[in-house]
Amino acid sequence: MSKKGTSNFIMQRASAVLLLPLGVWFLWSLAAHAGGDYFTARAWLSELKNTVLLGALVTIGALHMRIGMSEVIHDYFTGTMHGLLSWLNWLVALGVIGVALWSLYALAA
Amino acid sequence: MAKSAPASRPLSPHLQIWRFTVTMAASITHRGTGIALYTGTVLLALWMWSIAMGEGVFAVIGPLMVSPIGLIIIFGYIWALSFHMLGGLRYLYFDSGRGLAPKTATKTAWAIYIASFLLALIISYAAMKTRGAF
Protein backbone atom coordinates (compact mmCIF):
# COMPACT_ATOMS: atom_id res chain seq x y z
CA MET A 1 0.00 0.00 0.00
CA SER A 2 1.31 3.39 0.92
CA LYS A 3 5.07 3.67 1.23
CA LYS A 4 4.86 7.38 1.87
CA GLY A 5 4.87 7.29 5.67
CA THR A 6 8.06 9.26 6.18
CA SER A 7 7.45 11.86 3.47
CA ASN A 8 3.85 12.37 4.68
CA PHE A 9 5.13 12.75 8.26
CA ILE A 10 7.57 15.46 7.17
CA MET A 11 5.15 17.15 4.74
CA GLN A 12 2.43 17.33 7.40
CA ARG A 13 4.74 19.13 9.82
CA ALA A 14 6.31 21.41 7.21
CA SER A 15 2.86 22.43 5.93
CA ALA A 16 1.66 22.93 9.53
CA VAL A 17 4.48 25.40 10.18
CA LEU A 18 3.59 27.35 7.01
CA LEU A 19 -0.13 27.24 7.81
CA LEU A 20 0.24 28.72 11.30
CA PRO A 21 1.03 32.32 10.22
CA LEU A 22 -1.38 32.03 7.25
CA GLY A 23 -4.15 30.85 9.61
CA VAL A 24 -3.54 33.75 11.99
CA TRP A 25 -3.65 36.17 9.05
CA PHE A 26 -6.88 34.61 7.78
CA LEU A 27 -8.63 34.79 11.18
CA TRP A 28 -7.49 38.39 11.57
CA SER A 29 -8.78 39.25 8.06
CA LEU A 30 -12.10 37.64 8.89
CA ALA A 31 -12.47 39.79 11.99
CA ALA A 32 -11.36 42.93 10.15
CA HIS A 33 -13.59 42.57 7.06
CA ALA A 34 -16.70 40.66 8.16
CA GLY A 35 -20.00 41.88 6.78
CA GLY A 36 -18.70 43.61 3.67
CA ASP A 37 -20.84 43.45 0.53
CA TYR A 38 -20.02 41.72 -2.76
CA PHE A 39 -17.87 44.56 -4.11
CA THR A 40 -15.86 44.89 -0.88
CA ALA A 41 -15.13 41.16 -0.93
CA ARG A 42 -14.24 41.29 -4.62
CA ALA A 43 -11.90 44.25 -4.14
CA TRP A 44 -10.27 42.51 -1.16
CA LEU A 45 -9.71 39.29 -3.14
CA SER A 46 -8.12 41.12 -6.08
CA GLU A 47 -5.50 42.86 -3.94
CA LEU A 48 -2.19 41.20 -4.81
CA LYS A 49 -1.18 40.59 -1.18
CA ASN A 50 -4.49 38.87 -0.41
CA THR A 51 -4.42 36.87 -3.66
CA VAL A 52 -0.99 35.48 -2.80
CA LEU A 53 -1.72 34.78 0.89
CA LEU A 54 -5.16 33.24 0.31
CA GLY A 55 -3.82 31.20 -2.62
CA ALA A 56 -1.03 29.89 -0.38
CA LEU A 57 -3.44 29.19 2.51
CA VAL A 58 -5.84 27.17 0.36
CA THR A 59 -3.13 25.32 -1.60
CA ILE A 60 -0.99 24.36 1.40
CA GLY A 61 -4.15 23.80 3.46
CA ALA A 62 -5.57 21.39 0.84
CA LEU A 63 -2.34 19.35 0.80
CA HIS A 64 -2.28 19.31 4.62
CA MET A 65 -5.91 18.20 4.86
CA ARG A 66 -5.33 15.54 2.19
CA ILE A 67 -2.61 13.92 4.33
CA GLY A 68 -4.69 14.30 7.51
CA MET A 69 -7.74 12.66 5.94
CA SER A 70 -5.57 9.85 4.52
CA GLU A 71 -4.52 9.07 8.13
CA VAL A 72 -8.19 8.72 9.03
CA ILE A 73 -8.82 6.51 5.98
CA HIS A 74 -5.77 4.35 6.84
CA ASP A 75 -7.09 3.95 10.39
CA TYR A 76 -10.58 2.75 9.62
CA PHE A 77 -10.79 1.33 6.08
CA THR A 78 -9.23 -1.49 4.11
CA GLY A 79 -9.65 -3.03 0.66
CA THR A 80 -11.86 -1.48 -2.02
CA MET A 81 -13.32 1.14 0.30
CA HIS A 82 -9.81 2.24 1.27
CA GLY A 83 -8.84 2.67 -2.37
CA LEU A 84 -12.04 4.48 -3.29
CA LEU A 85 -11.85 6.93 -0.37
CA SER A 86 -8.15 7.62 -0.98
CA TRP A 87 -8.92 8.44 -4.59
CA LEU A 88 -11.85 10.68 -3.57
CA ASN A 89 -9.61 12.37 -1.02
CA TRP A 90 -7.11 13.34 -3.76
CA LEU A 91 -9.97 14.50 -5.98
CA VAL A 92 -11.36 16.83 -3.27
CA ALA A 93 -7.93 18.27 -2.45
CA LEU A 94 -7.02 18.93 -6.10
CA GLY A 95 -10.54 20.21 -6.79
CA VAL A 96 -10.28 22.71 -3.94
CA ILE A 97 -6.90 23.94 -5.19
CA GLY A 98 -8.16 24.18 -8.78
CA VAL A 99 -11.35 26.06 -7.92
CA ALA A 100 -9.61 28.44 -5.52
CA LEU A 101 -6.70 29.29 -7.82
CA TRP A 102 -8.96 29.68 -10.84
CA SER A 103 -11.19 32.06 -8.84
CA LEU A 104 -8.22 34.12 -7.69
CA TYR A 105 -6.88 34.25 -11.25
CA ALA A 106 -10.27 35.35 -12.59
CA LEU A 107 -10.48 38.07 -9.93
CA ALA A 108 -6.90 39.35 -10.29
CA ALA A 109 -6.98 42.96 -11.37
CA MET B 1 -15.76 -2.17 5.73
CA ALA B 2 -13.39 -4.40 7.64
CA LYS B 3 -15.77 -7.35 7.14
CA SER B 4 -16.10 -7.07 3.37
CA ALA B 5 -12.39 -7.49 2.65
CA PRO B 6 -9.72 -9.41 4.53
CA ALA B 7 -7.64 -6.89 6.44
CA SER B 8 -4.03 -7.07 5.34
CA ARG B 9 -3.09 -4.81 8.23
CA PRO B 10 -4.66 -4.20 11.63
CA LEU B 11 -7.18 -1.37 12.00
CA SER B 12 -6.98 1.21 14.77
CA PRO B 13 -9.05 0.78 17.91
CA HIS B 14 -12.19 2.89 17.62
CA LEU B 15 -13.45 5.76 19.78
CA GLN B 16 -15.40 3.78 22.39
CA ILE B 17 -12.58 1.70 23.86
CA TRP B 18 -10.66 4.57 25.50
CA ARG B 19 -10.97 5.63 29.14
CA PHE B 20 -11.68 9.36 29.25
CA THR B 21 -8.71 11.64 29.82
CA VAL B 22 -8.37 15.23 28.61
CA THR B 23 -5.28 14.36 26.54
CA MET B 24 -7.29 11.69 24.73
CA ALA B 25 -10.14 14.15 24.26
CA ALA B 26 -7.71 16.71 22.80
CA SER B 27 -6.39 14.08 20.39
CA ILE B 28 -9.91 13.20 19.20
CA THR B 29 -10.87 16.88 19.01
CA HIS B 30 -7.75 17.57 16.95
CA ARG B 31 -8.88 14.97 14.44
CA GLY B 32 -12.50 16.15 14.63
CA THR B 33 -11.58 19.79 14.00
CA GLY B 34 -9.31 18.63 11.16
CA ILE B 35 -12.25 16.90 9.49
CA ALA B 36 -14.42 19.98 10.09
CA LEU B 37 -11.77 22.21 8.51
CA TYR B 38 -11.66 19.84 5.51
CA THR B 39 -15.32 20.70 4.90
CA GLY B 40 -14.65 24.35 5.78
CA THR B 41 -11.93 24.58 3.14
CA VAL B 42 -14.32 23.23 0.51
CA LEU B 43 -16.81 25.95 1.56
CA LEU B 44 -14.05 28.58 1.43
CA ALA B 45 -13.21 27.56 -2.15
CA LEU B 46 -16.94 27.75 -3.03
CA TRP B 47 -17.12 31.24 -1.50
CA MET B 48 -14.15 32.34 -3.66
CA TRP B 49 -15.77 30.76 -6.72
CA SER B 50 -19.09 32.53 -6.07
CA ILE B 51 -17.31 35.88 -6.00
CA ALA B 52 -15.41 35.09 -9.20
CA MET B 53 -18.68 34.05 -10.90
CA GLY B 54 -20.26 37.43 -10.24
CA GLU B 55 -22.92 39.24 -8.27
CA GLY B 56 -25.72 36.90 -9.37
CA VAL B 57 -24.13 33.78 -7.89
CA PHE B 58 -22.97 35.64 -4.78
CA ALA B 59 -26.57 36.81 -4.25
CA VAL B 60 -27.37 33.15 -3.47
CA ILE B 61 -24.29 32.41 -1.29
CA GLY B 62 -24.18 35.74 0.61
CA PRO B 63 -27.55 35.44 2.41
CA LEU B 64 -26.75 31.80 3.32
CA MET B 65 -23.57 32.98 5.06
CA VAL B 66 -25.42 35.42 7.30
CA SER B 67 -28.35 33.10 8.02
CA PRO B 68 -28.39 31.59 11.54
CA ILE B 69 -27.00 28.26 10.25
CA GLY B 70 -24.36 30.10 8.22
CA LEU B 71 -23.24 32.08 11.26
CA ILE B 72 -23.04 28.89 13.36
CA ILE B 73 -20.89 27.29 10.64
CA ILE B 74 -18.64 30.38 10.52
CA PHE B 75 -18.27 30.44 14.32
CA GLY B 76 -17.58 26.68 14.26
CA TYR B 77 -14.94 27.23 11.58
CA ILE B 78 -13.27 29.99 13.64
CA TRP B 79 -13.20 27.76 16.74
CA ALA B 80 -12.06 24.67 14.78
CA LEU B 81 -9.20 26.63 13.18
CA SER B 82 -8.23 28.13 16.56
CA PHE B 83 -8.22 24.72 18.24
CA HIS B 84 -6.42 22.95 15.40
CA MET B 85 -3.68 25.61 15.25
CA LEU B 86 -3.13 25.55 19.03
CA GLY B 87 -3.28 21.73 19.03
CA GLY B 88 -0.86 21.64 16.11
CA LEU B 89 1.53 23.91 18.00
CA ARG B 90 1.27 21.54 20.98
CA TYR B 91 2.06 18.55 18.76
CA LEU B 92 5.03 20.33 17.19
CA TYR B 93 6.27 20.93 20.74
CA PHE B 94 5.77 17.20 21.44
CA ASP B 95 7.80 16.43 18.29
CA SER B 96 10.74 18.24 19.85
CA GLY B 97 10.62 15.63 22.61
CA ARG B 98 9.29 18.05 25.22
CA GLY B 99 5.98 18.42 27.06
CA LEU B 100 5.31 14.69 27.02
CA ALA B 101 5.15 14.08 30.79
CA PRO B 102 1.51 13.17 31.64
CA LYS B 103 1.13 16.11 34.05
CA THR B 104 2.40 18.64 31.50
CA ALA B 105 0.43 17.11 28.63
CA THR B 106 -2.76 17.25 30.72
CA LYS B 107 -2.19 20.91 31.56
CA THR B 108 -1.52 21.90 27.93
CA ALA B 109 -4.57 19.89 26.79
CA TRP B 110 -6.82 21.92 29.12
CA ALA B 111 -5.01 25.08 28.02
CA ILE B 112 -5.76 24.61 24.31
CA TYR B 113 -9.47 23.96 25.02
CA ILE B 114 -9.76 27.15 27.08
CA ALA B 115 -7.53 29.27 24.83
CA SER B 116 -9.27 28.14 21.63
CA PHE B 117 -12.71 29.11 22.99
CA LEU B 118 -11.42 32.50 24.19
CA LEU B 119 -9.72 33.11 20.84
CA ALA B 120 -12.84 32.13 18.89
CA LEU B 121 -15.01 34.39 21.05
CA ILE B 122 -12.63 37.36 20.66
CA ILE B 123 -12.41 36.92 16.87
CA SER B 124 -16.19 36.49 16.56
CA TYR B 125 -16.80 39.55 18.76
CA ALA B 126 -14.41 41.59 16.61
CA ALA B 127 -16.09 40.30 13.43
CA MET B 128 -19.56 41.18 14.75
CA LYS B 129 -18.31 44.61 15.67
CA THR B 130 -16.84 45.14 12.17
CA ARG B 131 -20.14 43.97 10.73
CA GLY B 132 -21.88 46.65 12.76
CA ALA B 133 -23.95 44.25 14.85
CA PHE B 134 -23.31 46.43 17.88
Coordinates of C-alpha atoms in Angstrom, one line a residue:
Chain A
M1 CA 0.0 0.0 0.0
S2 CA 1.3 3.4 0.9
K3 CA 5.1 3.7 1.2
K4 CA 4.9 7.4 1.9
G5 CA 4.9 7.3 5.7
T6 CA 8.1 9.3 6.2
S7 CA 7.4 11.9 3.5
N8 CA 3.8 12.4 4.7
F9 CA 5.1 12.8 8.3
I10 CA 7.6 15.5 7.2
M11 CA 5.1 17.2 4.7
Q12 CA 2.4 17.3 7.4
R13 CA 4.7 19.1 9.8
A14 CA 6.3 21.4 7.2
S15 CA 2.9 22.4 5.9
A16 CA 1.7 22.9 9.5
V17 CA 4.5 25.4 10.2
L18 CA 3.6 27.3 7.0
L19 CA -0.1 27.2 7.8
L20 CA 0.2 28.7 11.3
P21 CA 1.0 32.3 10.2
L22 CA -1.4 32.0 7.3
G23 CA -4.1 30.9 9.6
V24 CA -3.5 33.7 12.0
W25 CA -3.7 36.2 9.0
F26 CA -6.9 34.6 7.8
L27 CA -8.6 34.8 11.2
W28 CA -7.5 38.4 11.6
S29 CA -8.8 39.3 8.1
L30 CA -12.1 37.6 8.9
A31 CA -12.5 39.8 12.0
A32 CA -11.4 42.9 10.1
H33 CA -13.6 42.6 7.1
A34 CA -16.7 40.7 8.2
G35 CA -20.0 41.9 6.8
G36 CA -18.7 43.6 3.7
D37 CA -20.8 43.4 0.5
Y38 CA -20.0 41.7 -2.8
F39 CA -17.9 44.6 -4.1
T40 CA -15.9 44.9 -0.9
A41 CA -15.1 41.2 -0.9
R42 CA -14.2 41.3 -4.6
A43 CA -11.9 44.3 -4.1
W44 CA -10.3 42.5 -1.2
L45 CA -9.7 39.3 -3.1
S46 CA -8.1 41.1 -6.1
E47 CA -5.5 42.9 -3.9
L48 CA -2.2 41.2 -4.8
K49 CA -1.2 40.6 -1.2
N50 CA -4.5 38.9 -0.4
T51 CA -4.4 36.9 -3.7
V52 CA -1.0 35.5 -2.8
L53 CA -1.7 34.8 0.9
L54 CA -5.2 33.2 0.3
G55 CA -3.8 31.2 -2.6
A56 CA -1.0 29.9 -0.4
L57 CA -3.4 29.2 2.5
V58 CA -5.8 27.2 0.4
T59 CA -3.1 25.3 -1.6
I60 CA -1.0 24.4 1.4
G61 CA -4.2 23.8 3.5
A62 CA -5.6 21.4 0.8
L63 CA -2.3 19.4 0.8
H64 CA -2.3 19.3 4.6
M65 CA -5.9 18.2 4.9
R66 CA -5.3 15.5 2.2
I67 CA -2.6 13.9 4.3
G68 CA -4.7 14.3 7.5
M69 CA -7.7 12.7 5.9
S70 CA -5.6 9.9 4.5
E71 CA -4.5 9.1 8.1
V72 CA -8.2 8.7 9.0
I73 CA -8.8 6.5 6.0
H74 CA -5.8 4.3 6.8
D75 CA -7.1 3.9 10.4
Y76 CA -10.6 2.7 9.6
F77 CA -10.8 1.3 6.1
T78 CA -9.2 -1.5 4.1
G79 CA -9.6 -3.0 0.7
T80 CA -11.9 -1.5 -2.0
M81 CA -13.3 1.1 0.3
H82 CA -9.8 2.2 1.3
G83 CA -8.8 2.7 -2.4
L84 CA -12.0 4.5 -3.3
L85 CA -11.8 6.9 -0.4
S86 CA -8.1 7.6 -1.0
W87 CA -8.9 8.4 -4.6
L88 CA -11.9 10.7 -3.6
N89 CA -9.6 12.4 -1.0
W90 CA -7.1 13.3 -3.8
L91 CA -10.0 14.5 -6.0
V92 CA -11.4 16.8 -3.3
A93 CA -7.9 18.3 -2.5
L94 CA -7.0 18.9 -6.1
G95 CA -10.5 20.2 -6.8
V96 CA -10.3 22.7 -3.9
I97 CA -6.9 23.9 -5.2
G98 CA -8.2 24.2 -8.8
V99 CA -11.4 26.1 -7.9
A100 CA -9.6 28.4 -5.5
L101 CA -6.7 29.3 -7.8
W102 CA -9.0 29.7 -10.8
S103 CA -11.2 32.1 -8.8
L104 CA -8.2 34.1 -7.7
Y105 CA -6.9 34.3 -11.3
A106 CA -10.3 35.3 -12.6
L107 CA -10.5 38.1 -9.9
A108 CA -6.9 39.3 -10.3
A109 CA -7.0 43.0 -11.4
Chain B
M1 CA -15.8 -2.2 5.7
A2 CA -13.4 -4.4 7.6
K3 CA -15.8 -7.4 7.1
S4 CA -16.1 -7.1 3.4
A5 CA -12.4 -7.5 2.7
P6 CA -9.7 -9.4 4.5
A7 CA -7.6 -6.9 6.4
S8 CA -4.0 -7.1 5.3
R9 CA -3.1 -4.8 8.2
P10 CA -4.7 -4.2 11.6
L11 CA -7.2 -1.4 12.0
S12 CA -7.0 1.2 14.8
P13 CA -9.1 0.8 17.9
H14 CA -12.2 2.9 17.6
L15 CA -13.5 5.8 19.8
Q16 CA -15.4 3.8 22.4
I17 CA -12.6 1.7 23.9
W18 CA -10.7 4.6 25.5
R19 CA -11.0 5.6 29.1
F20 CA -11.7 9.4 29.3
T21 CA -8.7 11.6 29.8
V22 CA -8.4 15.2 28.6
T23 CA -5.3 14.4 26.5
M24 CA -7.3 11.7 24.7
A25 CA -10.1 14.2 24.3
A26 CA -7.7 16.7 22.8
S27 CA -6.4 14.1 20.4
I28 CA -9.9 13.2 19.2
T29 CA -10.9 16.9 19.0
H30 CA -7.7 17.6 16.9
R31 CA -8.9 15.0 14.4
G32 CA -12.5 16.2 14.6
T33 CA -11.6 19.8 14.0
G34 CA -9.3 18.6 11.2
I35 CA -12.2 16.9 9.5
A36 CA -14.4 20.0 10.1
L37 CA -11.8 22.2 8.5
Y38 CA -11.7 19.8 5.5
T39 CA -15.3 20.7 4.9
G40 CA -14.7 24.3 5.8
T41 CA -11.9 24.6 3.1
V42 CA -14.3 23.2 0.5
L43 CA -16.8 25.9 1.6
L44 CA -14.0 28.6 1.4
A45 CA -13.2 27.6 -2.2
L46 CA -16.9 27.8 -3.0
W47 CA -17.1 31.2 -1.5
M48 CA -14.2 32.3 -3.7
W49 CA -15.8 30.8 -6.7
S50 CA -19.1 32.5 -6.1
I51 CA -17.3 35.9 -6.0
A52 CA -15.4 35.1 -9.2
M53 CA -18.7 34.1 -10.9
G54 CA -20.3 37.4 -10.2
E55 CA -22.9 39.2 -8.3
G56 CA -25.7 36.9 -9.4
V57 CA -24.1 33.8 -7.9
F58 CA -23.0 35.6 -4.8
A59 CA -26.6 36.8 -4.2
V60 CA -27.4 33.2 -3.5
I61 CA -24.3 32.4 -1.3
G62 CA -24.2 35.7 0.6
P63 CA -27.5 35.4 2.4
L64 CA -26.7 31.8 3.3
M65 CA -23.6 33.0 5.1
V66 CA -25.4 35.4 7.3
S67 CA -28.3 33.1 8.0
P68 CA -28.4 31.6 11.5
I69 CA -27.0 28.3 10.2
G70 CA -24.4 30.1 8.2
L71 CA -23.2 32.1 11.3
I72 CA -23.0 28.9 13.4
I73 CA -20.9 27.3 10.6
I74 CA -18.6 30.4 10.5
F75 CA -18.3 30.4 14.3
G76 CA -17.6 26.7 14.3
Y77 CA -14.9 27.2 11.6
I78 CA -13.3 30.0 13.6
W79 CA -13.2 27.8 16.7
A80 CA -12.1 24.7 14.8
L81 CA -9.2 26.6 13.2
S82 CA -8.2 28.1 16.6
F83 CA -8.2 24.7 18.2
H84 CA -6.4 22.9 15.4
M85 CA -3.7 25.6 15.3
L86 CA -3.1 25.6 19.0
G87 CA -3.3 21.7 19.0
G88 CA -0.9 21.6 16.1
L89 CA 1.5 23.9 18.0
R90 CA 1.3 21.5 21.0
Y91 CA 2.1 18.6 18.8
L92 CA 5.0 20.3 17.2
Y93 CA 6.3 20.9 20.7
F94 CA 5.8 17.2 21.4
D95 CA 7.8 16.4 18.3
S96 CA 10.7 18.2 19.9
G97 CA 10.6 15.6 22.6
R98 CA 9.3 18.0 25.2
G99 CA 6.0 18.4 27.1
L100 CA 5.3 14.7 27.0
A101 CA 5.2 14.1 30.8
P102 CA 1.5 13.2 31.6
K103 CA 1.1 16.1 34.1
T104 CA 2.4 18.6 31.5
A105 CA 0.4 17.1 28.6
T106 CA -2.8 17.2 30.7
K107 CA -2.2 20.9 31.6
T108 CA -1.5 21.9 27.9
A109 CA -4.6 19.9 26.8
W110 CA -6.8 21.9 29.1
A111 CA -5.0 25.1 28.0
I112 CA -5.8 24.6 24.3
Y113 CA -9.5 24.0 25.0
I114 CA -9.8 27.1 27.1
A115 CA -7.5 29.3 24.8
S116 CA -9.3 28.1 21.6
F117 CA -12.7 29.1 23.0
L118 CA -11.4 32.5 24.2
L119 CA -9.7 33.1 20.8
A120 CA -12.8 32.1 18.9
L121 CA -15.0 34.4 21.0
I122 CA -12.6 37.4 20.7
I123 CA -12.4 36.9 16.9
S124 CA -16.2 36.5 16.6
Y125 CA -16.8 39.5 18.8
A126 CA -14.4 41.6 16.6
A127 CA -16.1 40.3 13.4
M128 CA -19.6 41.2 14.8
K129 CA -18.3 44.6 15.7
T130 CA -16.8 45.1 12.2
R131 CA -20.1 44.0 10.7
G132 CA -21.9 46.7 12.8
A133 CA -24.0 44.2 14.8
F134 CA -23.3 46.4 17.9

